[in-house]
Amino acid sequence: MKKRIAIALALLLVLFSGMTDVSASGGWIWLNGDTATLYNTLKEAVKASQDGDIIRVKGDFDYASMQASVPGGRTLVIAGDTKVTGADKQSGITLQSGAALRCENGAGLTM
């Protein structure tokens, strides 16, 4: 039993050790539950996504890294407190018809 717990903890450590800040501002962007592949911008994640995918974000971003149009069939999930800052406040996230936005576990989005 102890060996199974040790293996499970080791796997969790490996999984979460791969979660590093990839954007210039220190946020995380990933698809579905795949934290092994992180994206530098929301636009990159949208491009890699498919219909039915969940795009997850958390952390601090500049406006340039969050400029994207999320197509229908995708859900943008704020997986942890997320703040978007910077000088270019004229552009940001656009949700196309059929796209969804939600926050998990009490997280908030500030732009």
Coordinates of N, CA and C in Angstrom, one line a residue:
M1 N 0.8 -1.2 0.0 CA 0.0 0.0 0.0 C 0.9 1.3 0.0
K2 N 1.9 1.3 0.8 CA 2.8 2.4 0.9 C 3.5 2.6 -0.4
K3 N 3.8 1.5 -1.1 CA 4.5 1.6 -2.4 C 3.6 2.3 -3.4
R4 N 2.3 1.9 -3.4 CA 1.3 2.6 -4.4 C 1.2 4.0 -4.1
I5 N 1.1 4.4 -2.8 CA 1.0 5.8 -2.5 C 2.3 6.6 -2.9
A6 N 3.4 6.0 -2.7 CA 4.7 6.6 -3.2 C 4.7 6.8 -4.7
I7 N 4.3 5.8 -5.4 CA 4.2 5.9 -6.9 C 3.3 7.0 -7.3
A8 N 2.1 7.0 -6.7 CA 1.1 8.0 -7.0 C 1.6 9.4 -6.8
L9 N 2.3 9.6 -5.6 CA 2.9 10.9 -5.3 C 4.0 11.3 -6.3
A10 N 4.8 10.3 -6.7 CA 5.9 10.6 -7.6 C 5.3 11.0 -9.0
L11 N 4.2 10.4 -9.4 CA 3.6 10.7 -10.7 C 3.0 12.1 -10.6
L12 N 2.4 12.5 -9.5 CA 1.9 13.9 -9.3 C 3.0 14.9 -9.4
L13 N 4.1 14.6 -8.7 CA 5.2 15.5 -8.7 C 5.7 15.7 -10.1
V14 N 5.9 14.6 -10.9 CA 6.3 14.7 -12.3 C 5.3 15.5 -13.1
L15 N 4.0 15.3 -12.9 CA 3.0 16.0 -13.7 C 3.1 17.5 -13.4
F16 N 3.1 17.9 -12.1 CA 3.0 19.3 -11.8 C 4.4 20.0 -11.9
S17 N 5.5 19.2 -11.9 CA 6.8 19.9 -12.1 C 6.9 20.4 -13.5
G18 N 6.2 19.9 -14.4 CA 6.2 20.4 -15.8 C 5.4 21.7 -16.0
M19 N 4.6 22.1 -15.0 CA 3.8 23.3 -15.1 C 4.7 24.5 -14.7
T20 N 5.2 25.1 -15.7 CA 6.0 26.3 -15.5 C 5.4 27.5 -16.2
D21 N 5.7 28.7 -15.7 CA 5.1 29.9 -16.4 C 5.7 30.0 -17.8
V22 N 4.9 30.1 -18.8 CA 5.4 30.1 -20.1 C 5.2 31.5 -20.8
S23 N 4.3 32.3 -20.4 CA 4.1 33.6 -21.0 C 5.1 34.5 -20.4
A24 N 5.3 35.6 -21.1 CA 6.3 36.6 -20.6 C 5.8 37.2 -19.2
S25 N 4.5 37.2 -19.0 CA 4.0 37.7 -17.8 C 3.8 36.8 -16.6
G26 N 4.0 35.5 -16.9 CA 3.9 34.5 -15.8 C 2.6 33.8 -15.7
G27 N 1.8 33.5 -16.8 CA 0.6 32.7 -16.7 C 0.7 31.4 -17.3
W28 N -0.3 30.6 -17.1 CA -0.4 29.2 -17.7 C -1.6 29.2 -18.7
I29 N -1.4 28.5 -19.8 CA -2.5 28.3 -20.8 C -2.3 26.8 -21.2
W30 N -3.4 26.0 -21.1 CA -3.3 24.7 -21.6 C -4.7 24.2 -22.0
L31 N -4.7 23.0 -22.7 CA -6.0 22.5 -23.2 C -6.4 21.3 -22.4
N32 N -7.7 21.3 -22.1 CA -8.3 20.2 -21.4 C -7.6 19.9 -20.1
G33 N -7.1 18.7 -19.8 CA -6.3 18.4 -18.6 C -4.8 18.2 -18.9
D34 N -4.4 18.5 -20.1 CA -3.0 18.3 -20.5 C -2.1 19.4 -20.1
T35 N -1.6 19.3 -18.9 CA -0.7 20.4 -18.4 C 0.8 20.1 -18.8
A36 N 1.0 19.1 -19.6 CA 2.4 18.8 -20.1 C 2.6 19.7 -21.3
T37 N 1.6 20.2 -22.0 CA 1.7 21.1 -23.1 C 1.1 22.4 -22.7
L38 N 2.0 23.4 -22.6 CA 1.5 24.8 -22.2 C 1.8 25.7 -23.4
Y39 N 0.9 26.7 -23.6 CA 1.0 27.6 -24.7 C 1.4 29.0 -24.2
N40 N 2.1 29.7 -25.1 CA 2.6 31.1 -24.7 C 1.5 32.1 -24.9
T41 N 0.5 31.9 -25.7 CA -0.6 32.8 -26.0 C -1.9 32.1 -26.1
L42 N -3.0 32.8 -25.8 CA -4.3 32.2 -26.0 C -4.5 31.9 -27.5
K43 N -4.0 32.7 -28.4 CA -4.2 32.5 -29.8 C -3.5 31.1 -30.2
E44 N -2.4 30.8 -29.6 CA -1.7 29.5 -29.9 C -2.6 28.3 -29.4
A45 N -3.2 28.5 -28.2 CA -4.0 27.4 -27.7 C -5.3 27.3 -28.5
V46 N -5.9 28.4 -29.0 CA -7.1 28.3 -29.8 C -6.7 27.6 -31.1
K47 N -5.6 27.9 -31.7 CA -5.2 27.3 -33.0 C -5.0 25.8 -32.8
A48 N -4.5 25.3 -31.6 CA -4.3 23.9 -31.4 C -5.6 23.2 -30.9
S49 N -6.6 23.9 -30.6 CA -7.8 23.3 -30.0 C -8.7 22.8 -31.1
Q50 N -9.6 21.9 -30.7 CA -10.6 21.3 -31.6 C -12.0 21.5 -31.0
D51 N -13.0 21.4 -31.8 CA -14.4 21.5 -31.3 C -14.6 20.6 -30.0
G52 N -15.1 21.1 -29.0 CA -15.3 20.4 -27.7 C -14.2 20.6 -26.7
D53 N -13.1 21.2 -27.1 CA -12.0 21.3 -26.2 C -12.3 22.4 -25.1
I54 N -11.6 22.3 -24.0 CA -11.6 23.3 -23.0 C -10.2 23.9 -22.9
I55 N -10.2 25.2 -23.1 CA -9.0 26.0 -23.0 C -8.9 26.6 -21.6
R56 N -7.9 26.3 -20.9 CA -7.8 26.7 -19.5 C -6.7 27.8 -19.3
V57 N -6.9 28.8 -18.5 CA -5.9 29.8 -18.3 C -5.9 30.1 -16.8
K58 N -4.7 30.6 -16.3 CA -4.6 31.1 -15.0 C -3.3 31.9 -14.9
G59 N -3.3 32.9 -14.0 CA -2.1 33.7 -13.8 C -2.2 35.1 -14.4
D60 N -1.0 35.7 -14.5 CA -0.9 37.1 -15.0 C -0.5 37.1 -16.5
F61 N -1.1 37.9 -17.3 CA -0.8 38.0 -18.7 C -0.8 39.5 -19.1
D62 N -0.1 39.8 -20.2 CA -0.3 41.1 -20.8 C -1.3 40.9 -21.9
Y63 N -1.9 42.0 -22.4 CA -2.9 42.0 -23.4 C -2.5 41.3 -24.6
A64 N -1.3 41.4 -25.1 CA -0.8 40.8 -26.3 C -0.9 39.3 -26.2
S65 N -0.7 38.7 -25.1 CA -0.7 37.2 -25.0 C -2.1 36.7 -24.9
M66 N -3.1 37.6 -24.7 CA -4.5 37.1 -24.5 C -5.4 37.6 -25.7
Q67 N -4.8 38.2 -26.7 CA -5.6 38.6 -27.9 C -6.0 37.3 -28.7
A68 N -7.2 37.0 -28.7 CA -7.7 35.8 -29.5 C -9.2 35.8 -29.6
S69 N -9.6 35.2 -30.6 CA -11.1 34.9 -30.8 C -11.3 33.4 -30.6
V70 N -12.1 33.1 -29.6 CA -12.4 31.7 -29.3 C -13.6 31.3 -30.1
P71 N -13.4 30.3 -31.0 CA -14.5 29.9 -31.8 C -15.6 29.1 -31.1
G72 N -16.8 29.0 -31.7 CA -17.8 28.2 -31.1 C -17.4 26.8 -30.9
G73 N -18.0 26.1 -29.9 CA -17.6 24.7 -29.6 C -16.5 24.6 -28.6
R74 N -15.9 25.7 -28.3 CA -14.8 25.7 -27.2 C -15.3 26.4 -26.0
T75 N -14.7 26.0 -24.9 CA -15.0 26.7 -23.6 C -13.7 27.2 -23.0
L76 N -13.7 28.5 -22.7 CA -12.6 29.2 -22.0 C -12.9 29.1 -20.6
V77 N -12.0 28.4 -19.8 CA -12.2 28.3 -18.4 C -11.1 29.1 -17.7
I78 N -11.5 29.9 -16.8 CA -10.6 30.6 -15.9 C -10.3 29.6 -14.7
A79 N -9.2 29.0 -14.8 CA -8.9 27.9 -13.8 C -8.3 28.3 -12.5
G80 N -7.9 29.6 -12.5 CA -7.3 30.2 -11.3 C -7.4 31.7 -11.5
D81 N -7.2 32.5 -10.4 CA -7.3 33.9 -10.6 C -6.4 34.4 -11.8
T82 N -7.0 35.2 -12.7 CA -6.3 35.6 -13.9 C -6.4 37.1 -14.0
K83 N -5.3 37.7 -14.3 CA -5.3 39.2 -14.5 C -4.6 39.5 -15.8
V84 N -5.2 40.3 -16.6 CA -4.7 40.7 -17.9 C -4.4 42.2 -17.8
T85 N -3.2 42.6 -18.0 CA -2.8 44.0 -17.9 C -2.0 44.5 -19.1
G86 N -1.8 45.8 -19.2 CA -0.9 46.3 -20.2 C -1.5 47.6 -20.9
A87 N -0.8 48.1 -21.8 CA -1.2 49.4 -22.4 C -2.3 49.2 -23.5
D88 N -2.3 48.1 -24.2 CA -3.2 47.8 -25.3 C -4.5 47.3 -24.8
K89 N -5.4 48.2 -24.3 CA -6.7 47.7 -23.8 C -7.8 47.7 -24.8
Q90 N -7.5 47.9 -26.1 CA -8.5 48.0 -27.2 C -8.8 46.6 -27.7
S91 N -8.0 45.6 -27.4 CA -8.2 44.3 -27.9 C -8.0 43.3 -26.8
G92 N -8.6 42.1 -27.0 CA -8.5 41.1 -26.0 C -9.2 39.8 -26.4
I93 N -10.0 39.3 -25.6 CA -10.7 38.0 -25.8 C -12.0 38.3 -26.5
T94 N -12.3 37.6 -27.6 CA -13.6 37.6 -28.3 C -14.1 36.2 -28.2
L95 N -15.4 36.1 -27.8 CA -16.0 34.8 -27.8 C -17.0 34.7 -29.0
Q96 N -16.8 33.8 -29.9 CA -17.7 33.7 -31.0 C -19.0 33.0 -30.6
S97 N -20.0 33.0 -31.4 CA -21.2 32.4 -31.1 C -21.0 30.9 -30.9
G98 N -21.5 30.4 -29.8 CA -21.3 29.0 -29.4 C -20.2 28.7 -28.5
A99 N -19.3 29.7 -28.3 CA -18.2 29.6 -27.3 C -18.7 29.9 -25.9
A100 N -18.1 29.4 -24.9 CA -18.5 29.6 -23.5 C -17.3 30.1 -22.7
L101 N -17.7 30.8 -21.6 CA -16.7 31.3 -20.7 C -17.2 30.9 -19.3
R102 N -16.3 30.4 -18.4 CA -16.7 30.1 -17.0 C -15.4 30.2 -16.1
C103 N -15.7 30.4 -14.9 CA -14.7 30.4 -13.9 C -14.8 29.2 -13.0
E104 N -13.7 28.6 -12.6 CA -13.8 27.4 -11.7 C -13.3 27.8 -10.3
N105 N -13.9 27.1 -9.3 CA -13.4 27.2 -7.9 C -13.2 28.6 -7.4
G106 N -14.1 29.5 -7.7 CA -14.1 30.8 -7.2 C -13.1 31.7 -7.9
A107 N -12.5 31.3 -9.0 CA -11.5 32.1 -9.7 C -12.1 33.3 -10.3
G108 N -11.3 34.3 -10.6 CA -11.9 35.5 -11.2 C -11.0 35.9 -12.4
L109 N -11.6 36.7 -13.3 CA -10.9 37.3 -14.4 C -10.9 38.8 -14.3
T110 N -9.8 39.4 -14.3 CA -9.7 40.9 -14.3 C -8.9 41.3 -15.5
M111 N -9.6 42.3 -16.2 CA -8.9 42.8 -17.4 C -9.0 44.4 -17.3

